[in-house]
Amino acid sequence: MAPSLLIVGATGNTGRCVTETLSNLVQTSNVLSGHRVLALTRSSKSPLAQQLAKLPNIEVVEQNWVEITADWLREHEVVRAFIAPHIQTNQFAEESTFHLAALKAGVKYVVRISTAAANVRPDCPAFYARSHWAIENLLSSPEFKGLQWTSLQSNVFSPLYLSAAAELIKQYRKTGKQDTLRMIGSSDAPVGIIDPHDIGVVAARLLSLGDVTAHNNARYVLNGPEDITGNQIVKMVEQHIGTPVENVIFKDVSFIEHLVAAAPQESRNVISSIRHALEPAWEGKSSTSTTSKEVFELAAPKRTPADVLKTLLEG
């Protein structure tokens, strides 16, 4: 067997782009020459998994990442890994178990997806952000010195941020009628929303470096190429439908109730805390001005809000 790069969640938002980018890099990089890319998925029969399996240098592996052990990692000769963890209440338990297995197996480097930088703190009301803070501090501990790592503190994903706008445009084109435009953003705070594709490219670039010492124990803030406000999104919608938007609700977090209902076994108090996750963005703390300089050196984000909206409308 050959040394492997493991992509946990290869069919997910960011994992797909990590996989596609590494497929190309393996062919051109001296560092990655002879390496395999293991694209992990829970179902190798899914359309996207089968699509990834057709890429050069990609081996799709059906495996639930939360069941990965140090022995599994050794068996597959994993030397570097990418992980985009879930945001369920047991995130810390499951992700820390993965990192401990990586440490024991001798994995050299892990790139992980975190959450918006302004939320990664011990007193963040949103529960999952505290989990990210705890994971980063665990990895920073002396006990984990043998595992190099980089955490990508990514802003809110642009497809999510723009989804309501896209749906209203589609509805209007189909019926000529408008529902209320409900947006999770505020009216005037600039937010550097980012496409998962751009995050995946940065992650892949990190995994392809020969020497990652300069990026070890690093927390990089990732934003898209330009800021956007809620009012600007309204104008984008109006340009697409050719008429004023009739009703708008900003800072709409009513979708949280659906998340609570979908997880009846979880604490309502804990799950509903997600409603606080966007507060720093509403306060203007999540603009492109916070982007880490290293991100521009690795792979400057390219996908603008207009680009992403166009893709959503075509989908």
PDB file of C-alpha atoms in Angstrom:
ATOM      1  CA  MET A   1       0.000   0.000   0.000  1.00  0.00           C
ATOM      2  CA  ALA A   2       0.943   3.655  -0.346  1.00  0.00           C
ATOM      3  CA  PRO A   3       0.687   6.522   2.172  1.00  0.00           C
ATOM      4  CA  SER A   4      -2.790   8.019   2.230  1.00  0.00           C
ATOM      5  CA  LEU A   5      -4.565  11.326   2.578  1.00  0.00           C
ATOM      6  CA  LEU A   6      -7.905  10.790   4.318  1.00  0.00           C
ATOM      7  CA  ILE A   7     -10.884  13.007   3.494  1.00  0.00           C
ATOM      8  CA  VAL A   8     -13.579  12.645   6.149  1.00  0.00           C
ATOM      9  CA  GLY A   9     -16.938  13.656   4.704  1.00  0.00           C
ATOM     10  CA  ALA A  10     -15.796  13.570   1.083  1.00  0.00           C
ATOM     11  CA  THR A  11     -19.330  14.053  -0.234  1.00  0.00           C
ATOM     12  CA  GLY A  12     -20.075  16.998   2.058  1.00  0.00           C
ATOM     13  CA  ASN A  13     -20.050  20.740   1.390  1.00  0.00           C
ATOM     14  CA  THR A  14     -16.315  21.231   1.790  1.00  0.00           C
ATOM     15  CA  GLY A  15     -15.080  17.651   1.521  1.00  0.00           C
ATOM     16  CA  ARG A  16     -16.161  17.337  -2.089  1.00  0.00           C
ATOM     17  CA  CYS A  17     -13.942  20.220  -3.178  1.00  0.00           C
ATOM     18  CA  VAL A  18     -11.038  18.977  -1.048  1.00  0.00           C
ATOM     19  CA  THR A  19     -11.306  15.644  -2.850  1.00  0.00           C
ATOM     20  CA  GLU A  20     -11.575  17.153  -6.328  1.00  0.00           C
ATOM     21  CA  THR A  21      -8.679  19.554  -5.725  1.00  0.00           C
ATOM     22  CA  LEU A  22      -6.407  16.849  -4.303  1.00  0.00           C
ATOM     23  CA  SER A  23      -7.189  14.631  -7.284  1.00  0.00           C
ATOM     24  CA  ASN A  24      -5.574  17.272  -9.472  1.00  0.00           C
ATOM     25  CA  LEU A  25      -2.752  18.112  -7.081  1.00  0.00           C
ATOM     26  CA  VAL A  26      -1.623  14.498  -6.717  1.00  0.00           C
ATOM     27  CA  GLN A  27      -0.941  14.467 -10.455  1.00  0.00           C
ATOM     28  CA  THR A  28       1.222  17.594 -10.382  1.00  0.00           C
ATOM     29  CA  SER A  29       2.783  17.709  -6.918  1.00  0.00           C
ATOM     30  CA  ASN A  30       6.116  16.090  -6.124  1.00  0.00           C
ATOM     31  CA  VAL A  31       5.124  16.116  -2.453  1.00  0.00           C
ATOM     32  CA  LEU A  32       2.019  14.008  -3.080  1.00  0.00           C
ATOM     33  CA  SER A  33       3.534  11.708  -5.659  1.00  0.00           C
ATOM     34  CA  GLY A  34       2.728   8.099  -4.754  1.00  0.00           C
ATOM     35  CA  HIS A  35       0.021   9.054  -2.260  1.00  0.00           C
ATOM     36  CA  ARG A  36      -3.538   7.743  -2.328  1.00  0.00           C
ATOM     37  CA  VAL A  37      -6.552   9.931  -1.548  1.00  0.00           C
ATOM     38  CA  LEU A  38      -9.159   8.082   0.495  1.00  0.00           C
ATOM     39  CA  ALA A  39     -12.571   9.709   0.079  1.00  0.00           C
ATOM     40  CA  LEU A  40     -14.610   8.609   3.081  1.00  0.00           C
ATOM     41  CA  THR A  41     -18.383   8.303   2.774  1.00  0.00           C
ATOM     42  CA  ARG A  42     -21.174   6.493   4.585  1.00  0.00           C
ATOM     43  CA  SER A  43     -22.542   5.221   1.264  1.00  0.00           C
ATOM     44  CA  SER A  44     -20.260   4.411  -1.647  1.00  0.00           C
ATOM     45  CA  LYS A  45     -23.368   3.851  -3.786  1.00  0.00           C
ATOM     46  CA  SER A  46     -24.595   7.434  -3.621  1.00  0.00           C
ATOM     47  CA  PRO A  47     -24.467   9.353  -6.928  1.00  0.00           C
ATOM     48  CA  LEU A  48     -21.888  11.814  -5.619  1.00  0.00           C
ATOM     49  CA  ALA A  49     -19.648   9.081  -4.185  1.00  0.00           C
ATOM     50  CA  GLN A  50     -19.738   7.265  -7.514  1.00  0.00           C
ATOM     51  CA  GLN A  51     -18.872  10.519  -9.273  1.00  0.00           C
ATOM     52  CA  LEU A  52     -15.858  11.045  -7.007  1.00  0.00           C
ATOM     53  CA  ALA A  53     -14.750   7.445  -7.598  1.00  0.00           C
ATOM     54  CA  LYS A  54     -14.220   8.310 -11.261  1.00  0.00           C
ATOM     55  CA  LEU A  55     -11.637  10.982 -10.445  1.00  0.00           C
ATOM     56  CA  PRO A  56      -7.935  10.153 -10.886  1.00  0.00           C
ATOM     57  CA  ASN A  57      -6.111   9.047  -7.719  1.00  0.00           C
ATOM     58  CA  ILE A  58      -9.314   8.861  -5.663  1.00  0.00           C
ATOM     59  CA  GLU A  59     -10.378   5.754  -3.767  1.00  0.00           C
ATOM     60  CA  VAL A  60     -13.868   5.933  -2.273  1.00  0.00           C
ATOM     61  CA  VAL A  61     -14.082   4.126   1.066  1.00  0.00           C
ATOM     62  CA  GLU A  62     -17.356   3.353   2.834  1.00  0.00           C
ATOM     63  CA  GLN A  63     -16.754   3.983   6.522  1.00  0.00           C
ATOM     64  CA  ASN A  64     -18.482   5.899   9.317  1.00  0.00           C
ATOM     65  CA  TRP A  65     -15.766   8.266  10.526  1.00  0.00           C
ATOM     66  CA  VAL A  66     -16.893   8.172  14.146  1.00  0.00           C
ATOM     67  CA  GLU A  67     -15.944   4.478  14.229  1.00  0.00           C
ATOM     68  CA  ILE A  68     -12.387   5.043  12.964  1.00  0.00           C
ATOM     69  CA  THR A  69      -9.695   3.688  15.279  1.00  0.00           C
ATOM     70  CA  ALA A  70      -5.928   4.020  15.433  1.00  0.00           C
ATOM     71  CA  ASP A  71      -5.648   0.514  13.988  1.00  0.00           C
ATOM     72  CA  TRP A  72      -7.840   1.507  11.025  1.00  0.00           C
ATOM     73  CA  LEU A  73      -5.665   4.534  10.345  1.00  0.00           C
ATOM     74  CA  ARG A  74      -2.487   2.458  10.524  1.00  0.00           C
ATOM     75  CA  GLU A  75      -3.969  -0.213   8.261  1.00  0.00           C
ATOM     76  CA  HIS A  76      -4.767   2.416   5.631  1.00  0.00           C
ATOM     77  CA  GLU A  77      -1.402   4.158   6.122  1.00  0.00           C
ATOM     78  CA  VAL A  78      -3.023   7.543   6.718  1.00  0.00           C
ATOM     79  CA  VAL A  79      -0.423  10.306   7.065  1.00  0.00           C
ATOM     80  CA  ARG A  80      -2.627  13.377   6.660  1.00  0.00           C
ATOM     81  CA  ALA A  81      -6.340  13.953   7.104  1.00  0.00           C
ATOM     82  CA  PHE A  82      -9.137  16.429   6.537  1.00  0.00           C
ATOM     83  CA  ILE A  83     -12.233  16.512   8.728  1.00  0.00           C
ATOM     84  CA  ALA A  84     -15.390  18.592   8.609  1.00  0.00           C
ATOM     85  CA  PRO A  85     -17.205  17.562  11.807  1.00  0.00           C
ATOM     86  CA  HIS A  86     -20.948  17.634  12.349  1.00  0.00           C
ATOM     87  CA  ILE A  87     -22.560  20.137  14.722  1.00  0.00           C
ATOM     88  CA  GLN A  88     -24.511  17.673  16.816  1.00  0.00           C
ATOM     89  CA  THR A  89     -24.351  17.816  20.587  1.00  0.00           C
ATOM     90  CA  ASN A  90     -21.850  14.961  20.744  1.00  0.00           C
ATOM     91  CA  GLN A  91     -19.391  16.653  18.376  1.00  0.00           C
ATOM     92  CA  PHE A  92     -16.644  17.039  20.959  1.00  0.00           C
ATOM     93  CA  ALA A  93     -16.808  13.412  22.061  1.00  0.00           C
ATOM     94  CA  GLU A  94     -16.700  12.050  18.523  1.00  0.00           C
ATOM     95  CA  GLU A  95     -14.233  14.478  16.984  1.00  0.00           C
ATOM     96  CA  SER A  96     -11.816  14.280  19.921  1.00  0.00           C
ATOM     97  CA  THR A  97     -11.931  10.488  19.642  1.00  0.00           C
ATOM     98  CA  PHE A  98     -10.902  10.811  15.986  1.00  0.00           C
ATOM     99  CA  HIS A  99      -7.996  13.125  16.821  1.00  0.00           C
ATOM    100  CA  LEU A 100      -6.825  10.844  19.627  1.00  0.00           C
ATOM    101  CA  ALA A 101      -6.842   7.908  17.208  1.00  0.00           C
ATOM    102  CA  ALA A 102      -4.853  10.021  14.726  1.00  0.00           C
ATOM    103  CA  LEU A 103      -2.311  10.886  17.406  1.00  0.00           C
ATOM    104  CA  LYS A 104      -1.872   7.255  18.441  1.00  0.00           C
ATOM    105  CA  ALA A 105      -1.665   6.069  14.827  1.00  0.00           C
ATOM    106  CA  GLY A 106       1.122   8.503  13.994  1.00  0.00           C
ATOM    107  CA  VAL A 107      -0.890  10.651  11.574  1.00  0.00           C
ATOM    108  CA  LYS A 108       1.297  13.672  10.868  1.00  0.00           C
ATOM    109  CA  TYR A 109      -1.159  16.453  10.041  1.00  0.00           C
ATOM    110  CA  VAL A 110      -4.893  17.221  10.247  1.00  0.00           C
ATOM    111  CA  VAL A 111      -6.832  20.083   8.672  1.00  0.00           C
ATOM    112  CA  ARG A 112     -10.236  20.644  10.264  1.00  0.00           C
ATOM    113  CA  ILE A 113     -13.205  22.883   9.582  1.00  0.00           C
ATOM    114  CA  SER A 114     -14.187  25.084  12.500  1.00  0.00           C
ATOM    115  CA  THR A 115     -16.866  27.785  12.618  1.00  0.00           C
ATOM    116  CA  ALA A 116     -16.983  31.574  12.403  1.00  0.00           C
ATOM    117  CA  ALA A 117     -14.014  33.018  14.284  1.00  0.00           C
ATOM    118  CA  ALA A 118     -16.077  35.444  16.362  1.00  0.00           C
ATOM    119  CA  ASN A 119     -17.928  32.467  17.852  1.00  0.00           C
ATOM    120  CA  VAL A 120     -14.956  30.260  18.738  1.00  0.00           C
ATOM    121  CA  ARG A 121     -14.767  31.124  22.410  1.00  0.00           C
ATOM    122  CA  PRO A 122     -15.706  29.466  25.712  1.00  0.00           C
ATOM    123  CA  ASP A 123     -18.605  31.827  26.407  1.00  0.00           C
ATOM    124  CA  CYS A 124     -20.336  31.630  23.029  1.00  0.00           C
ATOM    125  CA  PRO A 125     -24.066  30.971  23.584  1.00  0.00           C
ATOM    126  CA  ALA A 126     -24.253  28.641  20.560  1.00  0.00           C
ATOM    127  CA  PHE A 127     -23.289  25.194  21.851  1.00  0.00           C
ATOM    128  CA  TYR A 128     -21.453  23.910  18.781  1.00  0.00           C
ATOM    129  CA  ALA A 129     -19.082  26.887  18.738  1.00  0.00           C
ATOM    130  CA  ARG A 130     -17.931  25.985  22.259  1.00  0.00           C
ATOM    131  CA  SER A 131     -17.247  22.472  20.970  1.00  0.00           C
ATOM    132  CA  HIS A 132     -14.980  23.902  18.277  1.00  0.00           C
ATOM    133  CA  TRP A 133     -13.210  26.015  20.900  1.00  0.00           C
ATOM    134  CA  ALA A 134     -12.718  22.938  23.064  1.00  0.00           C
ATOM    135  CA  ILE A 135     -11.344  20.860  20.166  1.00  0.00           C
ATOM    136  CA  GLU A 136      -8.844  23.575  19.239  1.00  0.00           C
ATOM    137  CA  ASN A 137      -7.666  23.806  22.824  1.00  0.00           C
ATOM    138  CA  LEU A 138      -7.375  20.026  23.072  1.00  0.00           C
ATOM    139  CA  LEU A 139      -5.207  19.976  19.953  1.00  0.00           C
ATOM    140  CA  SER A 140      -3.114  22.817  21.419  1.00  0.00           C
ATOM    141  CA  SER A 141      -2.334  20.850  24.562  1.00  0.00           C
ATOM    142  CA  PRO A 142       1.146  19.413  25.193  1.00  0.00           C
ATOM    143  CA  GLU A 143      -0.284  15.897  25.023  1.00  0.00           C
ATOM    144  CA  PHE A 144      -1.123  16.423  21.339  1.00  0.00           C
ATOM    145  CA  LYS A 145       2.228  17.877  20.360  1.00  0.00           C
ATOM    146  CA  GLY A 146       2.864  14.932  18.054  1.00  0.00           C
ATOM    147  CA  LEU A 147      -0.120  15.800  15.820  1.00  0.00           C
ATOM    148  CA  GLN A 148       0.234  18.892  13.658  1.00  0.00           C
ATOM    149  CA  TRP A 149      -3.012  20.647  12.802  1.00  0.00           C
ATOM    150  CA  THR A 150      -4.676  23.681  11.252  1.00  0.00           C
ATOM    151  CA  SER A 151      -8.197  24.865  12.022  1.00  0.00           C
ATOM    152  CA  LEU A 152     -10.125  26.794   9.371  1.00  0.00           C
ATOM    153  CA  GLN A 153     -12.515  29.187  11.101  1.00  0.00           C
ATOM    154  CA  SER A 154     -14.921  29.704   8.242  1.00  0.00           C
ATOM    155  CA  ASN A 155     -17.620  32.326   8.010  1.00  0.00           C
ATOM    156  CA  VAL A 156     -21.224  31.364   7.315  1.00  0.00           C
ATOM    157  CA  PHE A 157     -21.627  29.412   4.075  1.00  0.00           C
ATOM    158  CA  SER A 158     -22.940  31.561   1.235  1.00  0.00           C
ATOM    159  CA  PRO A 159     -25.403  28.947  -0.151  1.00  0.00           C
ATOM    160  CA  LEU A 160     -27.141  28.909   3.239  1.00  0.00           C
ATOM    161  CA  TYR A 161     -27.048  32.688   3.578  1.00  0.00           C
ATOM    162  CA  LEU A 162     -28.548  33.194   0.119  1.00  0.00           C
ATOM    163  CA  SER A 163     -30.963  30.247   0.036  1.00  0.00           C
ATOM    164  CA  ALA A 164     -34.048  32.270   0.946  1.00  0.00           C
ATOM    165  CA  ALA A 165     -33.265  34.817  -1.766  1.00  0.00           C
ATOM    166  CA  ALA A 166     -32.865  32.071  -4.352  1.00  0.00           C
ATOM    167  CA  GLU A 167     -36.145  30.439  -3.347  1.00  0.00           C
ATOM    168  CA  LEU A 168     -38.072  33.687  -3.621  1.00  0.00           C
ATOM    169  CA  ILE A 169     -36.660  34.337  -7.093  1.00  0.00           C
ATOM    170  CA  LYS A 170     -37.558  30.827  -8.242  1.00  0.00           C
ATOM    171  CA  GLN A 171     -41.044  31.117  -6.809  1.00  0.00           C
ATOM    172  CA  TYR A 172     -41.662  34.468  -8.455  1.00  0.00           C
ATOM    173  CA  ARG A 173     -40.460  33.237 -11.829  1.00  0.00           C
ATOM    174  CA  LYS A 174     -42.819  30.283 -11.561  1.00  0.00           C
ATOM    175  CA  THR A 175     -45.938  31.888 -10.068  1.00  0.00           C
ATOM    176  CA  GLY A 176     -45.507  35.662 -10.301  1.00  0.00           C
ATOM    177  CA  LYS A 177     -46.147  35.843  -6.555  1.00  0.00           C
ATOM    178  CA  GLN A 178     -43.930  36.607  -3.571  1.00  0.00           C
ATOM    179  CA  ASP A 179     -43.779  35.205  -0.086  1.00  0.00           C
ATOM    180  CA  THR A 180     -42.006  37.123   2.660  1.00  0.00           C
ATOM    181  CA  LEU A 181     -38.253  37.169   2.150  1.00  0.00           C
ATOM    182  CA  ARG A 182     -36.857  35.783   5.395  1.00  0.00           C
ATOM    183  CA  MET A 183     -33.112  36.285   5.773  1.00  0.00           C
ATOM    184  CA  ILE A 184     -30.807  35.161   8.554  1.00  0.00           C
ATOM    185  CA  GLY A 185     -28.621  38.239   8.048  1.00  0.00           C
ATOM    186  CA  SER A 186     -29.213  41.756   9.331  1.00  0.00           C
ATOM    187  CA  SER A 187     -30.105  44.656   7.077  1.00  0.00           C
ATOM    188  CA  ASP A 188     -26.870  46.620   7.221  1.00  0.00           C
ATOM    189  CA  ALA A 189     -23.998  44.598   8.751  1.00  0.00           C
ATOM    190  CA  PRO A 190     -21.381  43.545   6.166  1.00  0.00           C
ATOM    191  CA  VAL A 191     -20.699  39.804   6.255  1.00  0.00           C
ATOM    192  CA  GLY A 192     -17.971  37.959   4.339  1.00  0.00           C
ATOM    193  CA  ILE A 193     -20.026  34.890   3.485  1.00  0.00           C
ATOM    194  CA  ILE A 194     -17.967  32.140   1.848  1.00  0.00           C
ATOM    195  CA  ASP A 195     -18.619  29.336  -0.590  1.00  0.00           C
ATOM    196  CA  PRO A 196     -17.637  25.880   0.739  1.00  0.00           C
ATOM    197  CA  HIS A 197     -15.756  25.346  -2.542  1.00  0.00           C
ATOM    198  CA  ASP A 198     -13.285  28.083  -1.612  1.00  0.00           C
ATOM    199  CA  ILE A 199     -12.779  26.560   1.832  1.00  0.00           C
ATOM    200  CA  GLY A 200     -12.087  23.172   0.268  1.00  0.00           C
ATOM    201  CA  VAL A 201      -9.404  24.617  -1.998  1.00  0.00           C
ATOM    202  CA  VAL A 202      -7.584  26.155   0.985  1.00  0.00           C
ATOM    203  CA  ALA A 203      -7.768  22.857   2.880  1.00  0.00           C
ATOM    204  CA  ALA A 204      -6.424  20.911  -0.092  1.00  0.00           C
ATOM    205  CA  ARG A 205      -3.556  23.357  -0.544  1.00  0.00           C
ATOM    206  CA  LEU A 206      -2.574  22.891   3.085  1.00  0.00           C
ATOM    207  CA  LEU A 207      -2.682  19.110   2.772  1.00  0.00           C
ATOM    208  CA  SER A 208      -0.446  19.256  -0.301  1.00  0.00           C
ATOM    209  CA  LEU A 209       2.366  21.273   1.284  1.00  0.00           C
ATOM    210  CA  GLY A 210       5.723  19.627   1.838  1.00  0.00           C
ATOM    211  CA  ASP A 211       6.408  21.307   5.173  1.00  0.00           C
ATOM    212  CA  VAL A 212       3.396  22.353   7.250  1.00  0.00           C
ATOM    213  CA  THR A 213       5.373  23.617  10.227  1.00  0.00           C
ATOM    214  CA  ALA A 214       4.422  27.236   9.558  1.00  0.00           C
ATOM    215  CA  HIS A 215       0.732  26.278   9.677  1.00  0.00           C
ATOM    216  CA  ASN A 216       0.889  24.042  12.733  1.00  0.00           C
ATOM    217  CA  ASN A 217      -1.372  25.083  15.619  1.00  0.00           C
ATOM    218  CA  ALA A 218      -2.828  27.767  13.360  1.00  0.00           C
ATOM    219  CA  ARG A 219      -6.348  29.088  13.352  1.00  0.00           C
ATOM    220  CA  TYR A 220      -7.100  30.779  10.038  1.00  0.00           C
ATOM    221  CA  VAL A 221     -10.108  33.028   9.511  1.00  0.00           C
ATOM    222  CA  LEU A 222     -11.798  32.416   6.159  1.00  0.00           C
ATOM    223  CA  ASN A 223     -14.212  34.800   4.468  1.00  0.00           C
ATOM    224  CA  GLY A 224     -15.409  35.180   0.907  1.00  0.00           C
ATOM    225  CA  PRO A 225     -13.946  37.736  -1.519  1.00  0.00           C
ATOM    226  CA  GLU A 226     -16.447  40.466  -0.689  1.00  0.00           C
ATOM    227  CA  ASP A 227     -18.889  41.543   2.003  1.00  0.00           C
ATOM    228  CA  ILE A 228     -22.633  41.691   1.582  1.00  0.00           C
ATOM    229  CA  THR A 229     -25.463  43.147   3.669  1.00  0.00           C
ATOM    230  CA  GLY A 230     -29.084  42.122   3.906  1.00  0.00           C
ATOM    231  CA  ASN A 231     -30.134  45.240   2.027  1.00  0.00           C
ATOM    232  CA  GLN A 232     -27.754  44.369  -0.799  1.00  0.00           C
ATOM    233  CA  ILE A 233     -29.281  40.905  -1.036  1.00  0.00           C
ATOM    234  CA  VAL A 234     -32.724  42.499  -1.347  1.00  0.00           C
ATOM    235  CA  LYS A 235     -31.416  44.578  -4.258  1.00  0.00           C
ATOM    236  CA  MET A 236     -29.982  41.454  -5.891  1.00  0.00           C
ATOM    237  CA  VAL A 237     -33.372  39.766  -5.651  1.00  0.00           C
ATOM    238  CA  GLU A 238     -35.118  42.792  -7.126  1.00  0.00           C
ATOM    239  CA  GLN A 239     -32.705  42.808 -10.053  1.00  0.00           C
ATOM    240  CA  HIS A 240     -33.588  39.182 -10.779  1.00  0.00           C
ATOM    241  CA  ILE A 241     -37.369  39.538 -10.496  1.00  0.00           C
ATOM    242  CA  GLY A 242     -37.671  43.044 -11.943  1.00  0.00           C
ATOM    243  CA  THR A 243     -39.930  44.344  -9.183  1.00  0.00           C
ATOM    244  CA  PRO A 244     -39.571  45.507  -5.561  1.00  0.00           C
ATOM    245  CA  VAL A 245     -39.499  42.899  -2.809  1.00  0.00           C
ATOM    246  CA  GLU A 246     -42.760  43.322  -0.932  1.00  0.00           C
ATOM    247  CA  ASN A 247     -41.941  42.040   2.551  1.00  0.00           C
ATOM    248  CA  VAL A 248     -38.606  41.350   4.243  1.00  0.00           C
ATOM    249  CA  ILE A 249     -37.733  39.971   7.648  1.00  0.00           C
ATOM    250  CA  PHE A 250     -34.097  40.299   8.690  1.00  0.00           C
ATOM    251  CA  LYS A 251     -32.402  38.284  11.449  1.00  0.00           C
ATOM    252  CA  ASP A 252     -34.895  35.484  10.903  1.00  0.00           C
ATOM    253  CA  VAL A 253     -33.995  32.375  12.901  1.00  0.00           C
ATOM    254  CA  SER A 254     -37.385  30.681  12.828  1.00  0.00           C
ATOM    255  CA  PHE A 255     -35.743  27.667  11.142  1.00  0.00           C
ATOM    256  CA  ILE A 256     -34.271  26.783  14.534  1.00  0.00           C
ATOM    257  CA  GLU A 257     -37.664  25.420  15.555  1.00  0.00           C
ATOM    258  CA  HIS A 258     -37.402  22.869  12.743  1.00  0.00           C
ATOM    259  CA  LEU A 259     -33.981  21.789  14.041  1.00  0.00           C
ATOM    260  CA  VAL A 260     -35.394  21.351  17.528  1.00  0.00           C
ATOM    261  CA  ALA A 261     -38.330  19.327  16.211  1.00  0.00           C
ATOM    262  CA  ALA A 262     -36.000  17.138  14.156  1.00  0.00           C
ATOM    263  CA  ALA A 263     -33.999  16.160  17.238  1.00  0.00           C
ATOM    264  CA  PRO A 264     -36.586  15.270  19.913  1.00  0.00           C
ATOM    265  CA  GLN A 265     -34.037  13.188  21.807  1.00  0.00           C
ATOM    266  CA  GLU A 266     -31.791  16.225  22.308  1.00  0.00           C
ATOM    267  CA  SER A 267     -32.110  19.035  24.847  1.00  0.00           C
ATOM    268  CA  ARG A 268     -34.334  21.779  23.448  1.00  0.00           C
ATOM    269  CA  ASN A 269     -32.327  24.277  25.464  1.00  0.00           C
ATOM    270  CA  VAL A 270     -29.066  23.179  23.856  1.00  0.00           C
ATOM    271  CA  ILE A 271     -30.259  22.882  20.249  1.00  0.00           C
ATOM    272  CA  SER A 272     -32.128  26.185  20.322  1.00  0.00           C
ATOM    273  CA  SER A 273     -28.919  27.957  21.363  1.00  0.00           C
ATOM    274  CA  ILE A 274     -27.971  27.897  17.665  1.00  0.00           C
ATOM    275  CA  ARG A 275     -30.177  30.975  17.311  1.00  0.00           C
ATOM    276  CA  HIS A 276     -27.317  32.996  18.840  1.00  0.00           C
ATOM    277  CA  ALA A 277     -24.715  31.914  16.280  1.00  0.00           C
ATOM    278  CA  LEU A 278     -25.338  34.837  13.934  1.00  0.00           C
ATOM    279  CA  GLU A 279     -25.250  37.565  16.562  1.00  0.00           C
ATOM    280  CA  PRO A 280     -21.567  38.466  15.979  1.00  0.00           C
ATOM    281  CA  ALA A 281     -22.312  38.808  12.259  1.00  0.00           C
ATOM    282  CA  TRP A 282     -25.266  41.081  13.028  1.00  0.00           C
ATOM    283  CA  GLU A 283     -22.871  43.175  15.140  1.00  0.00           C
ATOM    284  CA  GLY A 284     -20.459  43.604  12.233  1.00  0.00           C
ATOM    285  CA  LYS A 285     -17.774  41.251  13.558  1.00  0.00           C
ATOM    286  CA  SER A 286     -17.685  38.911  10.543  1.00  0.00           C
ATOM    287  CA  SER A 287     -16.562  41.073   7.648  1.00  0.00           C
ATOM    288  CA  THR A 288     -13.846  40.292   5.107  1.00  0.00           C
ATOM    289  CA  SER A 289     -11.475  42.550   7.041  1.00  0.00           C
ATOM    290  CA  THR A 290     -10.908  39.650   9.453  1.00  0.00           C
ATOM    291  CA  THR A 291      -9.531  37.224   6.830  1.00  0.00           C
ATOM    292  CA  SER A 292      -6.134  35.771   7.751  1.00  0.00           C
ATOM    293  CA  LYS A 293      -3.333  36.851   5.412  1.00  0.00           C
ATOM    294  CA  GLU A 294      -2.226  33.232   5.042  1.00  0.00           C
ATOM    295  CA  VAL A 295      -5.503  32.432   3.296  1.00  0.00           C
ATOM    296  CA  PHE A 296      -4.632  34.804   0.447  1.00  0.00           C
ATOM    297  CA  GLU A 297      -1.210  33.188   0.156  1.00  0.00           C
ATOM    298  CA  LEU A 298      -2.684  29.682  -0.003  1.00  0.00           C
ATOM    299  CA  ALA A 299      -5.731  30.212  -2.231  1.00  0.00           C
ATOM    300  CA  ALA A 300      -7.634  33.497  -2.174  1.00  0.00           C
ATOM    301  CA  PRO A 301     -11.416  32.891  -2.107  1.00  0.00           C
ATOM    302  CA  LYS A 302     -13.023  33.698  -5.476  1.00  0.00           C
ATOM    303  CA  ARG A 303     -16.734  32.905  -5.369  1.00  0.00           C
ATOM    304  CA  THR A 304     -18.742  36.119  -4.862  1.00  0.00           C
ATOM    305  CA  PRO A 305     -22.322  36.265  -3.538  1.00  0.00           C
ATOM    306  CA  ALA A 306     -23.490  36.931  -7.102  1.00  0.00           C
ATOM    307  CA  ASP A 307     -21.676  33.812  -8.320  1.00  0.00           C
ATOM    308  CA  VAL A 308     -23.245  31.659  -5.634  1.00  0.00           C
ATOM    309  CA  LEU A 309     -26.749  33.039  -6.205  1.00  0.00           C
ATOM    310  CA  LYS A 310     -26.400  32.273  -9.898  1.00  0.00           C
ATOM    311  CA  THR A 311     -25.452  28.680  -9.086  1.00  0.00           C
ATOM    312  CA  LEU A 312     -28.393  28.312  -6.707  1.00  0.00           C
ATOM    313  CA  LEU A 313     -30.792  29.547  -9.356  1.00  0.00           C
ATOM    314  CA  GLU A 314     -29.403  27.106 -11.896  1.00  0.00           C
ATOM    315  CA  GLY A 315     -29.703  24.168  -9.513  1.00  0.00           C
TER     316      GLY A 315
END
